[in-house]
Every structure is written in C-alpha cells, then in structure tokens.
C-alpha cells in the first residue's frame, strides 16, 4: 500500500512537470494539442494525488501502524472522525492535504474554463502547476507521508499508535483546518488569472470578472476557517481566549486582510478602471502571504502553540517565496504600460477616496500584525536578543486601527461615487452621528468608562444606522413604486443588486462581531478551590460544587465536577466541567462547560482537584457579549452567499467620460487615455 | 492487569491535578507584576499574571519568585528587571520603549505615515484637473451628452 501511495505521488510530480512545460510551450507556439495535453495532465495530477491521499486515509482508518505517520497521529481508540482528522494533524499529512486541495482547485478551474479564455488558460495552468510541483517536491522528497517503521531490512508494525494530540480531538478542529486550507489554497486561482493576464498583456478587467466569485468563495472559506479556529481556542484551551495574537493565528489573518482590501479595491477597477497595479499587488500579496503563513506554521521560524515544530522545510518555502515574489515584481514592472489608470479621481470627498482610505487602513493593520509577528525574529537577528511581542502590543496597535476601519465601514455608503456635496454629507451623516453620540453618552451615564469600549459601541451604532438607512431608503422607494410590503421590497432591493446589499450584510456581520470583541473589555474571572457543597461568586452568579465523578472509556479517563449555578438564590443551571487524561499520549486536557447566552457566557474550567478533602479548583469566567462574535459570523456568511447570487439586473459600470476641457470639446475618454 | 492500569491512570490524573493548582501564588499584587511578564513555557501566549495553562512549567515558578521578591521588598520595576537579567528582554510581554524595542512601537505608525504620503501622492497624481472655464458647446451636442449622461446615471445605482 505504501509503495502505491509513494509511487502515485512520484507520478503526480512527473505529470505536473509535464503539464507545466506543455502548457507553456503550447501557449508559446500556439500548439492546441500541447495545451489540451496540459489540461488532461491537470486531471491526472488530481487523480494521482487523490489516490495517495485515499491510501493514507485508509491507513489511518484501518490502523496500519507500519506507517510512521499513522502510528504517530492515530490510535485504535480514536473515534472515526478523529482518525480522518489525523490526515491534517501532522506535518506530512497536512502537506499532502494542501497538495490535494490544490489539485482539486486545479481540476475545477480547468474544467469550468475548458471552453473559454483560450489565451489565458495555458498560463493559468502554468502558475497552478508551478505551485503544485513545489508542494509535490515536499510530499515526495522532504516530508513523505508513506515512510514505514523498519529494523534492518524488515518492516515492522507497532501494536498501536500514539494518537492525535488531545487538543485536536474536538469537532471544530475537524472542520477548522480544511476550511482554512480551502481559503489558503484557493487564493492561488485569482493569482493565477492575474499573472496569466499580465503575461498575455491583457491586464484589463477580464481576469477580475472571472475570478470575482473564486475570490469571494475563498475569502468566505478563510473567514470560516479563522472563526472556527477562534471557536476552537475559546472552547478547548481552557481559558476562553478566542484570539491570542499567536504567530500562526496572525499568519491566517494576514492574507485575509489583503484579500479584504482586494475585494474593495477591485470595485474601483470595475467601475472606474483605476488601481490596476494596486489590484495586482494585492492579489499577489494575498497569495504569497498564504504561502508565508504556511511556512510560518511549519518551519519553526516563530514559536507557536499551533506550529508543527522545527524543521528544515522553511528553507524550501523561503526559496519558493523568493522566486515567486521576484518573478511577480518583475512581471508587474514590465507590464506597467498595460496597467495605466483609465480615469481620474474627481474629488477627495467621494466613494473612491473612501476605498483608498479603506485600503490604506487595512494594509496598515496587515503591516502592524506582520511586524509584530516577525519582530522577535528581527530583534534576535539584529541585536542577538529576542524581544517578546505578545497580546498587549497587538491590542495597543490594532484596536485604534480596527476602530478607524469600523468608522470607514460606516462612511463608505454615505459618500457618493465621483463627488459628494457638503449638503449631501450633512444630510447623510446627521442621524448616524447623532445616534452614535447619544449611545456613547448613555453608556457613559450608565457607568462605562473604558474609552475604547465607548467608541466601539458608538461606532457600531453609527455603521448600523448607516446600513439600515440604505436598506430603508431603497426598499421604501421600491415599496411605493411597486406596491410591495416592506419585507418583499427589501428582498427585491437585495435581489436587484445582490453585490451591494449582500456587502452591506457582510458589514453588518462585522459590526456584530465588533460588539462581541468589545465585550472583552468587561470580562471577569475567578479561581476558587471549592469543597463539595461550598459556594463562590462571580458576577451575578453563585456557583456551588455539588458532585465529583470519574470514569473512563477506550480513549481517555475523566473526572467531572457538577456545579450548580444560582442567580438571586434561584438555581438556573447545572454545568459539568471535566478533566481528561488521554491514555495513549498520557496528556491531560480540559473539557470546559459553558452556559451560552447572547448577553454573556458563563465559562467553567475544572482546573484541578482540591488540595485538601473532596473538592475542585474551578476557574470561572464571565465573558460578556462573546456570543455576538459567532452570530456576527453568520451575518458575514449569509451576506457573502447573497453576494454570490447573480443580481436581477445585470450591472454595467459606465466609465467617466470627459465632456469638455479648456482646449475644446473632447469626445469619449480620450482625455483619460491621453 | 487492566484494573492496575486504570488505577495508575487515575493516580496520574489526580496527581497531575493536585500538583498544578493554579490558585498557587496568584494574589492581586503578584498578578499586577505578572501581567508585565511573558509566560515563556512555549505552549501559550499568556502573561505570567494570567496564564491558566494546565501543566505550565514557567508561570508557577515565576509567580513563586515574584512572591519571594515582593516579600523582600522589591518594587515592580526591580522584579521585572530581575527577570530581564535572567531571561533577557524576552521575559517582558511587550517591547520596551527604549533602544531597539522602540523601533517595534514606531514602525506601525511610520508605515501608516508612509501610506498616507503615498495616498496623497496618488490623489494628487490621479485627481482630475480643475474644471475649465465653460466653453460654448453647440446645443445639439450638449443635448446628445445629456441623454447619454442620463442613461448612465440611471444604470449606475441600480
């Protein structure tokens, strides 16, 4: 079995090289036979990597402990779901998973575009296959997943495996990495089309129209992956932190930020023919940040709880990045003439400017995160001494940037394309601004003194009023014109321009998530050693440990505390936090108990047994508004899905036409071209 | 044999639990100092003051040391200095505002300033020229333009 798996990967490597060269030579010599052969080769690469992946998965499920990877990441007692999860639980398997997703994307791209973009597609295949070859080099020669245990020349099988890291044995960890990988890998598609359009000197809007849905879907996958990761950290690590500014967490958010910037700035290119170079830079940065993030997770370059450990793999990634970035920069510089702006910015007070500021702030945030992540490495390289950069640094730098971004989210819809008059600004800003200050005054009166929290809540209302007014104005107009009820009119409005109103829903989701983040300013925590029957308080809750139980199954042994929850003397719930020790790895883990409510979560961790007598040490936390983060993500999800639905009316974006100049009347956009 | 294994496992679970009581050495005074120090256990990104990791081999001894130093009358700054002397600057949770650490704080602001300058240059370069004094346009041509403009404006905000 291991031989077939290894051979499949080796063949995939050879076929990918063939696909690369046949697509390039085919495009160069306009040889359709070679181009067609490269397309078939992409399907074959997918088939071969799927075969290898299937064999590894079979080994994990069936417990083939002759394979080192299986023995190190699975065991007999693990449930089936976690045996499958073990595919991406270790370095070798997860890189094979990366390769497999890439090959899937490659096959889908080639299949869906088999009858269109004849000049672009060979180069798209070339970019896809270059990346595929890089990952197949890793799969075949650096971290092969099909190595076996051997003594001398004899292959041996271990009786059982070590099992998956207990922290990874949770449902969210079964979904989080695939989502994140679908996001990471998917950004190669818009990048491949962008590069193909540069090579073929057609850097117009074609590649953007082609890849808009890909970018949105990929962005959604990555958003889902990041949020699931947050949910995992919140639930599994035992202290309720959903974001710790860990380098690997940061690595996942960096391409997400640049992709978000791209999704906004791409509208400038579609509507005005502007920012073409910038869009190329953003789509390339997003792809290379994905590769950089993968390197960060796997190379041991930075210390992280999520990393795979130190390995020499970082050198391969660094080489790939150096070659890829250099080639991309050269290509963009060489094609600058084809990337000229088609129109001008008519006013600083315009929607166009708000997009520029949005991009600036997003990129500033991206840089701040990247800088903070790499600063320990830089400081060690320059001064010989490592300087720690942890959450306080990131919070101090990124909270103001995030709040400014939230402000821009509200401002964007209030300013018109091209130019906004002072009168319209006054009219549009009046109610959102009044609402914002009224809420801030009210919250201040209610005793909230945290300035960031006040500002954040105020801005959240500012953006909400802005978005609601957009929906109300539009749907009222439709309701009166078409005689519909307000709900139907709102649906009709959204259907007429799904991209715009879906985008507003995404913004609303982000606002709701910000409300959840702001709740962290009011977190409470208590650690208490409680004997059986003894009570302690946190916030409005009284907690009483009533029982301790223990038990075991094939996978782990457990101790469970029963904690009754009282509010104003009335029992409202019983929570059962648990401590486990996994048999195969001898590693302890917590299974926290959470009472989830939209207002606040009560979060209990069974930290330890009491030092004296029967009892437990309970870590109790109250996390206000944390549930809003998950609800907000649902808004992002629904909004993005709406964006993907075609609008009822096909949109056209007329470019600016200059009617007259000082020297005379000019027809069309000759001025802009001049 | 199986029973013995189970007994040993529970012994381990209880032993691990009791040995790592996170209540140890976490008074508000210790937490105050601990919040300035990074937990260097390698498994988390917490501070010594708020690390609640099970089996944390760094935060607990660090808290113990903070308690000892506080008993001896050391100030918060002296305690942090003592950790820096022993572990290096990585013992602090964030860069100092002096020396190379200052660069860490300044660079994001510098990048934003650079971005604003770039934005200014972009706006200056791509801003449309100021409207020229009106020139007489033949009325039939103006009417043609108005029709085109009306069509485009109708299409834009659909």
mmCIF file of C-alpha atoms in Angstrom, chain B:
data_model
loop_
_atom_site.group_PDB
_atom_site.id
_atom_site.type_symbol
_atom_site.label_atom_id
_atom_site.label_comp_id
_atom_site.label_asym_id
_atom_site.label_seq_id
_atom_site.Cartn_x
_atom_site.Cartn_y
_atom_site.Cartn_z
ATOM 1 C CA UNK B 1 -3.697 -6.079 34.787
ATOM 2 C CA UNK B 2 -6.365 -3.831 33.243
ATOM 3 C CA UNK B 3 -7.529 -2.828 36.729
ATOM 4 C CA UNK B 4 -3.975 -1.932 37.698
ATOM 5 C CA UNK B 5 -3.637 0.192 34.550
ATOM 6 C CA UNK B 6 -6.850 2.037 35.395
ATOM 7 C CA UNK B 7 -5.714 2.669 38.963
ATOM 8 C CA UNK B 8 -2.397 4.003 37.694
ATOM 9 C CA UNK B 9 -4.174 6.238 35.181
ATOM 10 C CA UNK B 10 -6.431 7.776 37.820
ATOM 11 C CA UNK B 11 -3.443 8.156 40.100
ATOM 12 C CA UNK B 12 -1.765 10.100 37.346
ATOM 13 C CA UNK B 13 -4.864 12.199 36.679
ATOM 14 C CA UNK B 14 -5.288 13.087 40.361
ATOM 15 C CA UNK B 15 -1.558 13.601 40.812
ATOM 16 C CA UNK B 16 -1.332 15.912 37.835
ATOM 17 C CA UNK B 17 -4.395 17.812 39.004
ATOM 18 C CA UNK B 18 -3.304 18.361 42.578
ATOM 19 C CA UNK B 19 0.265 19.212 41.694
ATOM 20 C CA UNK B 20 -0.832 22.043 39.421
ATOM 21 C CA UNK B 21 -3.260 24.048 41.437
ATOM 22 C CA UNK B 22 -3.424 27.349 39.573
ATOM 23 C CA UNK B 23 -4.517 29.152 42.707
ATOM 24 C CA UNK B 24 -0.984 28.948 43.996
ATOM 25 C CA UNK B 25 0.758 32.311 44.177
ATOM 26 C CA UNK B 26 -1.851 34.423 42.388
ATOM 27 C CA UNK B 27 -2.630 37.353 44.658
ATOM 28 C CA UNK B 28 -3.604 40.682 43.009
ATOM 29 C CA UNK B 29 -0.089 42.009 43.759
ATOM 30 C CA UNK B 30 1.543 39.058 42.015
ATOM 31 C CA UNK B 31 -0.903 39.322 39.116
ATOM 32 C CA UNK B 32 -0.042 43.030 38.703
ATOM 33 C CA UNK B 33 3.641 42.253 38.159
ATOM 34 C CA UNK B 34 2.919 39.034 36.308
ATOM 35 C CA UNK B 35 0.909 40.895 33.672
ATOM 36 C CA UNK B 36 4.128 42.644 32.595
ATOM 37 C CA UNK B 37 5.989 39.374 32.089
ATOM 38 C CA UNK B 38 5.589 36.938 29.223
ATOM 39 C CA UNK B 39 4.917 33.300 30.005
ATOM 40 C CA UNK B 40 7.831 31.534 28.329
ATOM 41 C CA UNK B 41 6.522 27.977 28.647
ATOM 42 C CA UNK B 42 6.306 27.784 24.853
ATOM 43 C CA UNK B 43 2.757 26.455 24.843
ATOM 44 C CA UNK B 44 0.808 29.667 25.230
ATOM 45 C CA UNK B 45 0.938 33.412 24.563
ATOM 46 C CA UNK B 46 -0.254 34.449 28.029
ATOM 47 C CA UNK B 47 1.454 36.548 30.635
ATOM 48 C CA UNK B 48 2.730 35.160 33.919
ATOM 49 C CA UNK B 49 -0.172 37.005 35.557
ATOM 50 C CA UNK B 50 -2.980 35.453 33.551
ATOM 51 C CA UNK B 51 -1.560 32.089 32.455
ATOM 52 C CA UNK B 52 -4.039 29.416 33.406
ATOM 53 C CA UNK B 53 -2.466 26.650 31.375
ATOM 54 C CA UNK B 54 -2.599 23.236 32.920
ATOM 55 C CA UNK B 55 0.937 21.926 33.402
ATOM 56 C CA UNK B 56 2.563 25.327 32.860
ATOM 57 C CA UNK B 57 6.163 24.913 33.871
ATOM 58 C CA UNK B 58 7.033 28.603 33.670
ATOM 59 C CA UNK B 59 4.212 30.669 35.154
ATOM 60 C CA UNK B 60 4.022 28.893 38.521
ATOM 61 C CA UNK B 61 7.724 29.141 39.429
ATOM 62 C CA UNK B 62 7.712 32.711 38.113
ATOM 63 C CA UNK B 63 4.846 33.634 40.418
ATOM 64 C CA UNK B 64 6.673 31.993 43.272
ATOM 65 C CA UNK B 65 9.711 34.102 42.515
ATOM 66 C CA UNK B 66 7.613 37.298 42.290
ATOM 67 C CA UNK B 67 6.165 36.489 45.718
ATOM 68 C CA UNK B 68 9.629 35.954 47.164
ATOM 69 C CA UNK B 69 10.949 39.201 45.730
ATOM 70 C CA UNK B 70 7.893 41.131 46.915
ATOM 71 C CA UNK B 71 8.398 39.732 50.414
ATOM 72 C CA UNK B 72 11.948 41.039 50.262
ATOM 73 C CA UNK B 73 10.552 44.494 49.413
ATOM 74 C CA UNK B 74 11.456 44.657 45.733
ATOM 75 C CA UNK B 75 9.489 47.120 43.587
ATOM 76 C CA UNK B 76 7.557 46.025 40.460
ATOM 77 C CA UNK B 77 10.254 47.545 38.271
ATOM 78 C CA UNK B 78 13.022 45.764 40.128
ATOM 79 C CA UNK B 79 11.227 42.436 39.840
ATOM 80 C CA UNK B 80 10.738 42.892 36.085
ATOM 81 C CA UNK B 81 14.405 43.914 35.851
ATOM 82 C CA UNK B 82 15.420 40.757 37.675
ATOM 83 C CA UNK B 83 13.530 38.610 35.148
ATOM 84 C CA UNK B 84 15.105 40.526 32.246
ATOM 85 C CA UNK B 85 18.548 39.969 33.774
ATOM 86 C CA UNK B 86 17.952 36.234 33.988
ATOM 87 C CA UNK B 87 15.937 35.562 30.810
ATOM 88 C CA UNK B 88 16.789 38.500 28.572
ATOM 89 C CA UNK B 89 14.324 41.002 27.138
ATOM 90 C CA UNK B 90 12.031 38.202 26.002
ATOM 91 C CA UNK B 91 10.909 37.999 29.637
ATOM 92 C CA UNK B 92 8.835 41.158 29.094
ATOM 93 C CA UNK B 93 5.459 40.753 27.432
ATOM 94 C CA UNK B 94 5.935 43.673 25.074
ATOM 95 C CA UNK B 95 8.924 45.609 23.696
ATOM 96 C CA UNK B 96 10.406 48.325 25.883
ATOM 97 C CA UNK B 97 10.042 51.917 24.749
ATOM 98 C CA UNK B 98 13.799 52.336 24.642
ATOM 99 C CA UNK B 99 16.550 51.039 22.369
ATOM 100 C CA UNK B 100 15.643 48.550 19.670
ATOM 101 C CA UNK B 101 12.283 47.904 21.334
ATOM 102 C CA UNK B 102 11.256 51.464 20.462
ATOM 103 C CA UNK B 103 11.518 50.564 16.786
ATOM 104 C CA UNK B 104 8.870 47.918 17.392
ATOM 105 C CA UNK B 105 6.421 50.566 18.566
ATOM 106 C CA UNK B 106 7.331 53.177 15.968
ATOM 107 C CA UNK B 107 7.249 51.106 12.796
ATOM 108 C CA UNK B 108 3.443 50.659 12.509
ATOM 109 C CA UNK B 109 2.983 54.441 12.882
ATOM 110 C CA UNK B 110 5.781 55.037 10.400
ATOM 111 C CA UNK B 111 4.099 52.660 7.932
ATOM 112 C CA UNK B 112 0.779 54.475 8.305
ATOM 113 C CA UNK B 113 2.527 57.837 7.729
ATOM 114 C CA UNK B 114 4.231 56.427 4.651
ATOM 115 C CA UNK B 115 0.894 55.081 3.421
ATOM 116 C CA UNK B 116 -0.743 58.499 3.913
ATOM 117 C CA UNK B 117 2.043 60.149 1.921
ATOM 118 C CA UNK B 118 1.640 57.559 -0.841
ATOM 119 C CA UNK B 119 -2.114 58.162 -0.790
ATOM 120 C CA UNK B 120 -1.546 61.923 -1.002
ATOM 121 C CA UNK B 121 0.758 61.463 -3.980
ATOM 122 C CA UNK B 122 -1.765 59.135 -5.635
ATOM 123 C CA UNK B 123 -4.645 61.550 -5.135
ATOM 124 C CA UNK B 124 -2.543 64.471 -6.416
ATOM 125 C CA UNK B 125 -1.485 62.494 -9.482
ATOM 126 C CA UNK B 126 -4.824 60.997 -10.366
ATOM 127 C CA UNK B 127 -7.118 63.812 -9.362
ATOM 128 C CA UNK B 128 -8.952 65.209 -12.355
ATOM 129 C CA UNK B 129 -7.820 68.665 -13.473
ATOM 130 C CA UNK B 130 -9.908 71.534 -12.117
ATOM 131 C CA UNK B 131 -12.938 72.194 -14.290
ATOM 132 C CA UNK B 132 -12.027 74.565 -17.072
ATOM 133 C CA UNK B 133 -13.929 77.728 -17.764
ATOM 134 C CA UNK B 134 -17.055 76.865 -19.622
ATOM 135 C CA UNK B 135 -16.722 76.924 -23.380
ATOM 136 C CA UNK B 136 -19.623 77.297 -25.675
ATOM 137 C CA UNK B 137 -20.858 73.865 -26.665
ATOM 138 C CA UNK B 138 -23.240 73.507 -29.595
ATOM 139 C CA UNK B 139 -26.716 72.982 -28.214
ATOM 140 C CA UNK B 140 -27.398 69.801 -30.258
ATOM 141 C CA UNK B 141 -24.121 68.256 -28.989
ATOM 142 C CA UNK B 142 -24.989 69.234 -25.409
ATOM 143 C CA UNK B 143 -28.410 67.600 -25.759
ATOM 144 C CA UNK B 144 -26.719 64.407 -27.012
ATOM 145 C CA UNK B 145 -24.407 64.383 -23.995
ATOM 146 C CA UNK B 146 -27.263 64.979 -21.595
ATOM 147 C CA UNK B 147 -29.139 61.983 -22.962
ATOM 148 C CA UNK B 148 -26.002 59.815 -22.578
ATOM 149 C CA UNK B 149 -25.394 61.096 -19.043
ATOM 150 C CA UNK B 150 -28.988 60.459 -18.004
ATOM 151 C CA UNK B 151 -28.799 56.883 -19.307
ATOM 152 C CA UNK B 152 -25.537 56.245 -17.460
ATOM 153 C CA UNK B 153 -26.786 57.742 -14.202
ATOM 154 C CA UNK B 154 -29.879 55.548 -14.411
ATOM 155 C CA UNK B 155 -27.695 52.471 -14.834
ATOM 156 C CA UNK B 156 -25.151 53.324 -12.131
ATOM 157 C CA UNK B 157 -27.152 52.991 -8.944
ATOM 158 C CA UNK B 158 -29.430 50.138 -9.998
#
